[in-house]
Amino acid sequence: MTALFEPCILRELTIPNRVWMPPMCQYSAAPEGPQAGAPTDWHFAHYAARATGGTGLIIVEATAVSPQGRISPYDLGLWNDTQVEAFRRITGFLAAHGTVPAVQLAHAGRKASTERPWKGGAPVGPEAHGWDAVAPSPLPFDDRHPAPAELTVDQIKDVVEQFAAAARRALDAGFQVAEIHGAHGYLINEFLSPHSNHRTDAYGGSYENRTRFALEVVDAVREVWPDDKPLFFRVSATDWLEDGGWSADDTVRFATGLRDHGIDLLDVSSGGNASGVRIPTGPGYQVPFAARVKNETALPVAAVGLITDVEQAEKILANGEADAVLLGRELLRNPSWARLAARELGGEVRVPDQYHRSV
């Protein structure tokens, strides 16, 4: 059996293969009204196509735990029961076609209230469905963003509960895996990094204080998430800053703490918390971060970042650099990447009966 098409068992869940889809925002939900934050026909078609293409696990895009936690007014959310009902159509289809439905729970922090990327991505105000952003410290992300409001300790506790409430709704919506978004310069990442966290209370300063909020969120979600279902955490392995930021060493140390708090897999990305940094991109450029966590801790990892080629993906797993690969842009270009990879490698993947002539 090829490494890509070996089942992955986490807790009591069996994921049929190790070709996974990472969260990729579609910015296609209604910005206001009774359907705000609820998935639409676009979301259904988008995720269903990757499921029929053989993807083993699909992590639905960053789904906000509160209206204020959205990246844009057009993001998905899980802060009410209308959204739960709309998600069931997607999770039911994915599960029926052999794909494990997962969801990323998120709060955008100081990078919230922005326009859709194809509209420029600039911050927006109330006239464009926007709101005031919040963060660990009143530091804007860049020159375009306004300074966010600093969260009080009571507000931090409220956000922790919002993550737990969203996890309960995710379970009710039919998701089998939840992922906590702690990467890309959004709220949890902002607390982790000294670049964006200048607090002097119990949530800032030392490593222990800066990781406190993240671990409180993990504990709150793990408490409501069933013991038989996996919980993932997405991390930016580095801010790509020479000093004053979150580092790969911090990520390795943090991985052990996450494992001890009930995280089953670390989804290893990088960047997004500091504007203007130069990131040396290239095929598999983030894989070494995942490999280091896997080699230095007991926590399973998923690798992401310009993984496009079948042989490349197979080699990452066969060499023990990761336990799964997450294909983002490549799955946007080719929803049936997993089926084509199985044909090339001699692996097995579920094919819809309607597609039997293509086998």
CSV table of C-alpha atoms in Angstrom, one decimal:
chain,number,residue,atom,x,y,z
A,1,MET,CA,0.0,0.0,0.0
A,2,THR,CA,1.2,3.5,-0.8
A,3,ALA,CA,1.7,5.9,2.1
A,4,LEU,CA,-0.8,8.4,0.6
A,5,PHE,CA,-3.6,5.8,0.6
A,6,GLU,CA,-2.9,4.2,4.0
A,7,PRO,CA,-5.8,4.9,6.4
A,8,CYS,CA,-5.1,7.3,9.2
A,9,ILE,CA,-6.5,6.4,12.6
A,10,LEU,CA,-6.9,9.2,15.2
A,11,ARG,CA,-8.7,8.3,18.4
A,12,GLU,CA,-11.7,6.2,17.2
A,13,LEU,CA,-11.9,7.8,13.7
A,14,THR,CA,-10.5,6.2,10.6
A,15,ILE,CA,-9.7,8.6,7.8
A,16,PRO,CA,-9.6,6.7,4.5
A,17,ASN,CA,-6.4,8.3,3.1
A,18,ARG,CA,-3.9,11.0,3.8
A,19,VAL,CA,-4.8,13.4,1.0
A,20,TRP,CA,-6.5,16.2,2.9
A,21,MET,CA,-7.9,19.6,2.0
A,22,PRO,CA,-6.9,22.5,4.3
A,23,PRO,CA,-9.2,25.4,5.2
A,24,MET,CA,-9.5,27.9,2.3
A,25,CYS,CA,-11.9,30.8,2.8
A,26,GLN,CA,-14.5,31.3,0.1
A,27,TYR,CA,-15.9,34.7,1.3
A,28,SER,CA,-19.2,33.7,-0.1
A,29,ALA,CA,-21.7,33.8,2.8
A,30,ALA,CA,-24.4,36.5,3.3
A,31,PRO,CA,-22.9,39.4,5.3
A,32,GLU,CA,-26.1,40.1,7.3
A,33,GLY,CA,-29.6,39.0,7.8
A,34,PRO,CA,-31.0,35.6,9.0
A,35,GLN,CA,-28.6,33.7,6.7
A,36,ALA,CA,-25.5,35.6,7.7
A,37,GLY,CA,-22.5,33.2,8.1
A,38,ALA,CA,-24.4,30.2,6.8
A,39,PRO,CA,-23.0,28.1,3.9
A,40,THR,CA,-24.7,28.5,0.5
A,41,ASP,CA,-25.0,26.5,-2.7
A,42,TRP,CA,-21.5,27.6,-3.6
A,43,HIS,CA,-20.0,26.1,-0.5
A,44,PHE,CA,-21.9,22.8,-1.1
A,45,ALA,CA,-20.7,22.5,-4.6
A,46,HIS,CA,-17.2,23.5,-3.7
A,47,TYR,CA,-16.8,20.9,-1.0
A,48,ALA,CA,-18.9,18.2,-2.7
A,49,ALA,CA,-16.6,18.3,-5.7
A,50,ARG,CA,-13.5,17.5,-3.6
A,51,ALA,CA,-15.3,14.7,-1.8
A,52,THR,CA,-16.3,13.0,-5.0
A,53,GLY,CA,-12.7,13.5,-6.1
A,54,GLY,CA,-11.5,11.2,-3.3
A,55,THR,CA,-10.2,13.6,-0.7
A,56,GLY,CA,-9.9,11.7,2.6
A,57,LEU,CA,-10.6,14.7,4.9
A,58,ILE,CA,-11.9,18.1,4.1
A,59,ILE,CA,-11.4,20.9,6.6
A,60,VAL,CA,-14.1,23.5,6.0
A,61,GLU,CA,-12.7,27.0,5.8
A,62,ALA,CA,-12.2,29.3,8.8
A,63,THR,CA,-15.5,29.4,10.5
A,64,ALA,CA,-16.0,32.2,12.9
A,65,VAL,CA,-17.0,31.6,16.5
A,66,SER,CA,-18.8,35.0,16.6
A,67,PRO,CA,-19.8,37.8,14.2
A,68,GLN,CA,-16.8,39.9,15.4
A,69,GLY,CA,-14.5,36.9,14.8
A,70,ARG,CA,-15.0,36.9,11.0
A,71,ILE,CA,-12.2,37.8,8.7
A,72,SER,CA,-14.7,39.5,6.4
A,73,PRO,CA,-18.4,40.1,6.6
A,74,TYR,CA,-18.8,37.2,4.0
A,75,ASP,CA,-17.2,34.5,6.2
A,76,LEU,CA,-18.9,31.4,7.5
A,77,GLY,CA,-19.8,31.1,11.2
A,78,LEU,CA,-21.1,28.8,13.8
A,79,TRP,CA,-22.6,31.2,16.3
A,80,ASN,CA,-26.3,30.2,15.7
A,81,ASP,CA,-28.5,27.3,14.9
A,82,THR,CA,-29.4,28.5,11.4
A,83,GLN,CA,-25.8,27.9,10.5
A,84,VAL,CA,-25.8,24.5,12.0
A,85,GLU,CA,-28.8,23.4,9.9
A,86,ALA,CA,-27.2,24.7,6.7
A,87,PHE,CA,-23.9,22.9,7.4
A,88,ARG,CA,-25.7,19.5,7.8
A,89,ARG,CA,-26.3,19.4,4.0
A,90,ILE,CA,-22.5,19.6,3.5
A,91,THR,CA,-21.4,17.2,6.2
A,92,GLY,CA,-24.0,14.7,5.2
A,93,PHE,CA,-22.9,14.6,1.6
A,94,LEU,CA,-19.2,14.4,2.5
A,95,ALA,CA,-19.7,11.6,5.0
A,96,ALA,CA,-21.9,9.7,2.6
A,97,HIS,CA,-19.2,9.8,0.0
A,98,GLY,CA,-16.4,8.5,2.2
A,99,THR,CA,-14.8,11.9,3.2
A,100,VAL,CA,-14.4,12.9,6.8
A,101,PRO,CA,-16.0,16.4,7.4
A,102,ALA,CA,-13.9,18.7,9.5
A,103,VAL,CA,-14.2,22.4,10.4
A,104,GLN,CA,-11.8,25.1,11.4
A,105,LEU,CA,-13.0,27.2,14.3
A,106,ALA,CA,-11.6,30.7,14.2
A,107,HIS,CA,-11.4,34.3,15.4
A,108,ALA,CA,-9.7,36.8,13.2
A,109,GLY,CA,-8.6,39.2,16.0
A,110,ARG,CA,-7.0,42.4,14.6
A,111,LYS,CA,-7.2,41.1,11.0
A,112,ALA,CA,-11.0,41.1,11.1
A,113,SER,CA,-13.5,43.3,9.2
A,114,THR,CA,-11.9,43.3,5.8
A,115,GLU,CA,-13.2,43.3,2.3
A,116,ARG,CA,-13.0,40.2,0.1
A,117,PRO,CA,-9.6,39.6,-1.4
A,118,TRP,CA,-10.8,40.1,-5.0
A,119,LYS,CA,-12.1,43.5,-3.8
A,120,GLY,CA,-8.7,44.5,-2.4
A,121,GLY,CA,-9.0,43.1,1.1
A,122,ALA,CA,-8.8,46.5,2.8
A,123,PRO,CA,-10.4,47.0,6.2
A,124,VAL,CA,-14.1,48.0,6.0
A,125,GLY,CA,-16.3,50.0,8.4
A,126,PRO,CA,-20.0,49.9,9.3
A,127,GLU,CA,-21.0,51.3,5.8
A,128,ALA,CA,-19.7,48.0,4.3
A,129,HIS,CA,-21.0,45.6,7.0
A,130,GLY,CA,-17.8,46.1,9.1
A,131,TRP,CA,-17.1,46.4,12.8
A,132,ASP,CA,-14.3,47.2,15.3
A,133,ALA,CA,-11.6,44.6,15.6
A,134,VAL,CA,-10.2,43.3,18.9
A,135,ALA,CA,-6.7,41.9,19.8
A,136,PRO,CA,-4.5,41.1,22.7
A,137,SER,CA,-2.9,44.5,22.3
A,138,PRO,CA,-3.9,47.7,20.5
A,139,LEU,CA,-1.4,47.2,17.7
A,140,PRO,CA,-2.6,47.4,14.1
A,141,PHE,CA,-1.5,44.6,11.7
A,142,ASP,CA,-0.2,47.1,9.1
A,143,ASP,CA,-0.6,50.7,7.9
A,144,ARG,CA,-3.9,50.0,6.3
A,145,HIS,CA,-5.5,48.5,9.4
A,146,PRO,CA,-6.9,50.6,12.3
A,147,ALA,CA,-5.7,49.9,15.8
A,148,PRO,CA,-7.8,47.2,17.4
A,149,ALA,CA,-9.3,47.4,20.8
A,150,GLU,CA,-7.4,45.6,23.5
A,151,LEU,CA,-9.4,42.7,25.0
A,152,THR,CA,-10.1,42.8,28.7
A,153,VAL,CA,-9.7,39.7,30.8
A,154,ASP,CA,-13.5,39.3,30.9
A,155,GLN,CA,-13.7,39.6,27.2
A,156,ILE,CA,-11.0,36.9,26.8
A,157,LYS,CA,-13.1,34.6,28.9
A,158,ASP,CA,-16.0,35.3,26.6
A,159,VAL,CA,-14.1,34.4,23.5
A,160,VAL,CA,-13.0,31.1,25.1
A,161,GLU,CA,-16.6,30.3,25.7
A,162,GLN,CA,-17.5,31.3,22.1
A,163,PHE,CA,-15.0,28.7,20.9
A,164,ALA,CA,-16.6,26.0,23.1
A,165,ALA,CA,-20.1,27.0,22.0
A,166,ALA,CA,-19.1,26.8,18.3
A,167,ALA,CA,-17.5,23.4,18.9
A,168,ARG,CA,-20.9,22.2,20.3
A,169,ARG,CA,-22.6,23.5,17.2
A,170,ALA,CA,-20.0,21.9,15.0
A,171,LEU,CA,-20.7,18.5,16.5
A,172,ASP,CA,-24.5,19.1,16.1
A,173,ALA,CA,-23.8,20.0,12.4
A,174,GLY,CA,-22.2,16.6,11.7
A,175,PHE,CA,-18.5,17.4,11.8
A,176,GLN,CA,-16.3,14.6,12.9
A,177,VAL,CA,-13.1,16.6,13.4
A,178,ALA,CA,-12.7,20.2,14.8
A,179,GLU,CA,-9.6,22.3,14.2
A,180,ILE,CA,-8.7,25.3,16.3
A,181,HIS,CA,-7.2,28.1,14.2
A,182,GLY,CA,-4.0,29.3,15.9
A,183,ALA,CA,-2.2,30.5,12.8
A,184,HIS,CA,-1.8,33.2,10.2
A,185,GLY,CA,-1.9,36.2,12.4
A,186,TYR,CA,-5.4,35.7,13.7
A,187,LEU,CA,-6.4,36.1,17.3
A,188,ILE,CA,-4.8,33.0,18.9
A,189,ASN,CA,-1.6,33.5,16.9
A,190,GLU,CA,-1.7,37.2,18.0
A,191,PHE,CA,-1.6,36.1,21.7
A,192,LEU,CA,1.2,33.5,21.1
A,193,SER,CA,3.6,35.9,19.4
A,194,PRO,CA,5.6,38.6,21.3
A,195,HIS,CA,5.4,40.6,18.0
A,196,SER,CA,1.7,41.2,18.5
A,197,ASN,CA,1.2,40.6,22.2
A,198,HIS,CA,2.5,43.4,24.4
A,199,ARG,CA,0.3,42.7,27.4
A,200,THR,CA,1.7,42.8,30.9
A,201,ASP,CA,-1.0,40.8,32.6
A,202,ALA,CA,-1.4,37.0,32.9
A,203,TYR,CA,-1.9,36.8,29.1
A,204,GLY,CA,1.3,38.5,28.0
A,205,GLY,CA,5.0,38.6,28.5
A,206,SER,CA,6.4,35.2,29.3
A,207,TYR,CA,6.0,32.1,27.0
A,208,GLU,CA,3.6,30.6,29.6
A,209,ASN,CA,1.5,33.7,29.7
A,210,ARG,CA,1.4,34.1,25.9
A,211,THR,CA,0.2,30.5,25.4
A,212,ARG,CA,-2.4,30.7,28.2
A,213,PHE,CA,-5.3,31.9,26.0
A,214,ALA,CA,-4.6,29.2,23.3
A,215,LEU,CA,-4.5,26.4,25.9
A,216,GLU,CA,-7.7,27.8,27.6
A,217,VAL,CA,-9.4,27.6,24.2
A,218,VAL,CA,-8.1,24.0,23.7
A,219,ASP,CA,-9.3,22.9,27.1
A,220,ALA,CA,-12.7,24.5,26.6
A,221,VAL,CA,-13.2,22.9,23.2
A,222,ARG,CA,-11.8,19.5,24.3
A,223,GLU,CA,-14.3,19.5,27.2
A,224,VAL,CA,-17.2,19.6,24.8
A,225,TRP,CA,-15.7,17.7,21.9
A,226,PRO,CA,-16.3,13.9,22.3
A,227,ASP,CA,-13.4,11.7,23.5
A,228,ASP,CA,-13.7,9.5,20.4
A,229,LYS,CA,-13.3,12.4,18.0
A,230,PRO,CA,-10.0,14.1,17.1
A,231,LEU,CA,-9.2,17.7,17.7
A,232,PHE,CA,-6.6,19.5,15.5
A,233,PHE,CA,-4.7,22.8,16.0
A,234,ARG,CA,-3.3,24.9,13.2
A,235,VAL,CA,-0.2,26.8,14.0
A,236,SER,CA,2.1,29.2,12.2
A,237,ALA,CA,5.5,27.6,12.9
A,238,THR,CA,7.3,30.9,12.6
A,239,ASP,CA,6.5,34.6,12.1
A,240,TRP,CA,9.5,34.7,9.7
A,241,LEU,CA,11.1,37.5,11.9
A,242,GLU,CA,14.7,37.4,12.8
A,243,ASP,CA,13.9,38.4,16.4
A,244,GLY,CA,10.9,39.5,18.5
A,245,GLY,CA,8.5,36.9,17.0
A,246,TRP,CA,7.2,33.4,17.4
A,247,SER,CA,9.8,30.8,16.3
A,248,ALA,CA,10.1,27.2,15.2
A,249,ASP,CA,11.6,26.5,18.6
A,250,ASP,CA,8.5,27.9,20.2
A,251,THR,CA,6.4,25.7,18.0
A,252,VAL,CA,8.1,22.5,19.0
A,253,ARG,CA,7.8,23.4,22.7
A,254,PHE,CA,4.1,24.3,22.2
A,255,ALA,CA,3.4,21.1,20.4
A,256,THR,CA,4.2,19.0,23.5
A,257,GLY,CA,1.9,21.2,25.5
A,258,LEU,CA,-0.9,20.9,23.0
A,259,ARG,CA,-0.6,17.1,23.1
A,260,ASP,CA,-0.9,17.1,26.9
A,261,HIS,CA,-4.1,19.2,26.6
A,262,GLY,CA,-5.8,16.8,24.2
A,263,ILE,CA,-4.8,17.9,20.7
A,264,ASP,CA,-4.4,14.9,18.3
A,265,LEU,CA,-2.7,16.5,15.3
A,266,LEU,CA,-0.8,19.7,14.6
A,267,ASP,CA,-1.6,21.3,11.2
A,268,VAL,CA,1.7,23.1,10.5
A,269,SER,CA,1.7,26.3,8.4
A,270,SER,CA,3.7,29.5,8.9
A,271,GLY,CA,3.6,33.3,8.6
A,272,GLY,CA,0.7,35.8,8.5
A,273,ASN,CA,1.3,37.6,11.8
A,274,ALA,CA,3.9,40.2,10.7
A,275,SER,CA,3.4,42.4,7.6
A,276,GLY,CA,6.1,43.0,5.1
A,277,VAL,CA,8.2,39.9,5.9
A,278,ARG,CA,10.0,38.0,3.1
A,279,ILE,CA,9.0,34.3,3.1
A,280,PRO,CA,11.2,32.0,1.0
A,281,THR,CA,8.5,30.1,-0.8
A,282,GLY,CA,9.0,27.0,-3.0
A,283,PRO,CA,7.7,23.5,-3.4
A,284,GLY,CA,7.1,22.0,0.1
A,285,TYR,CA,8.7,25.1,1.8
A,286,GLN,CA,6.8,24.5,5.1
A,287,VAL,CA,7.3,20.8,5.3
A,288,PRO,CA,10.6,21.0,7.3
A,289,PHE,CA,8.6,22.7,10.1
A,290,ALA,CA,6.1,19.8,10.2
A,291,ALA,CA,9.0,17.3,10.1
A,292,ARG,CA,10.8,18.9,13.0
A,293,VAL,CA,7.6,18.7,15.2
A,294,LYS,CA,7.1,15.1,14.2
A,295,ASN,CA,10.7,14.1,14.9
A,296,GLU,CA,11.0,16.0,18.2
A,297,THR,CA,7.6,15.4,19.8
A,298,ALA,CA,5.0,12.6,19.9
A,299,LEU,CA,2.3,14.7,18.2
A,300,PRO,CA,1.2,13.7,14.7
A,301,VAL,CA,1.4,16.4,12.1
A,302,ALA,CA,0.0,17.4,8.7
A,303,ALA,CA,2.2,19.3,6.2
A,304,VAL,CA,1.1,22.1,3.9
A,305,GLY,CA,2.6,24.6,1.5
A,306,LEU,CA,3.0,24.2,-2.3
A,307,ILE,CA,2.5,20.4,-2.2
A,308,THR,CA,1.3,19.7,-5.8
A,309,ASP,CA,3.0,16.6,-7.2
A,310,VAL,CA,2.0,13.1,-6.5
A,311,GLU,CA,5.5,11.8,-6.1
A,312,GLN,CA,6.4,14.8,-3.9
A,313,ALA,CA,3.4,14.1,-1.6
A,314,GLU,CA,4.1,10.4,-1.4
A,315,LYS,CA,7.8,11.0,-0.5
A,316,ILE,CA,6.8,13.4,2.3
A,317,LEU,CA,4.8,10.7,4.0
A,318,ALA,CA,7.1,7.8,3.1
A,319,ASN,CA,10.1,9.7,4.6
A,320,GLY,CA,8.3,10.2,7.8
A,321,GLU,CA,8.1,14.0,7.5
A,322,ALA,CA,4.4,14.2,8.1
A,323,ASP,CA,1.4,12.0,8.8
A,324,ALA,CA,-0.8,13.6,6.2
A,325,VAL,CA,-0.5,16.2,3.4
A,326,LEU,CA,-2.8,19.2,2.9
A,327,LEU,CA,-3.3,20.3,-0.7
A,328,GLY,CA,-4.8,23.8,-1.0
A,329,ARG,CA,-4.4,25.5,-4.3
A,330,GLU,CA,-3.8,22.2,-6.1
A,331,LEU,CA,-7.2,20.9,-5.0
A,332,LEU,CA,-8.8,24.2,-6.2
A,333,ARG,CA,-7.2,23.5,-9.6
A,334,ASN,CA,-7.9,19.8,-9.6
A,335,PRO,CA,-10.8,18.5,-7.3
A,336,SER,CA,-10.0,14.9,-8.3
A,337,TRP,CA,-6.3,15.0,-7.4
A,338,ALA,CA,-6.7,12.1,-5.0
A,339,ARG,CA,-8.3,9.8,-7.6
A,340,LEU,CA,-5.6,10.6,-10.1
A,341,ALA,CA,-2.9,10.0,-7.5
A,342,ALA,CA,-4.4,6.7,-6.6
A,343,ARG,CA,-4.4,5.6,-10.2
A,344,GLU,CA,-0.7,6.7,-10.6
A,345,LEU,CA,0.4,5.0,-7.4
A,346,GLY,CA,-1.8,1.9,-7.4
A,347,GLY,CA,-3.7,3.0,-4.4
A,348,GLU,CA,-7.4,2.7,-3.6
A,349,VAL,CA,-9.9,5.5,-3.3
A,350,ARG,CA,-13.7,5.5,-3.2
A,351,VAL,CA,-15.2,6.4,-6.6
A,352,PRO,CA,-18.8,7.5,-6.9
A,353,ASP,CA,-20.9,4.9,-8.8
A,354,GLN,CA,-21.8,7.6,-11.3
A,355,TYR,CA,-18.1,7.8,-12.2
A,356,HIS,CA,-17.5,4.1,-12.7
A,357,ARG,CA,-16.5,4.5,-16.3
A,358,SER,CA,-13.5,6.6,-15.3
A,359,VAL,CA,-12.0,3.9,-13.1
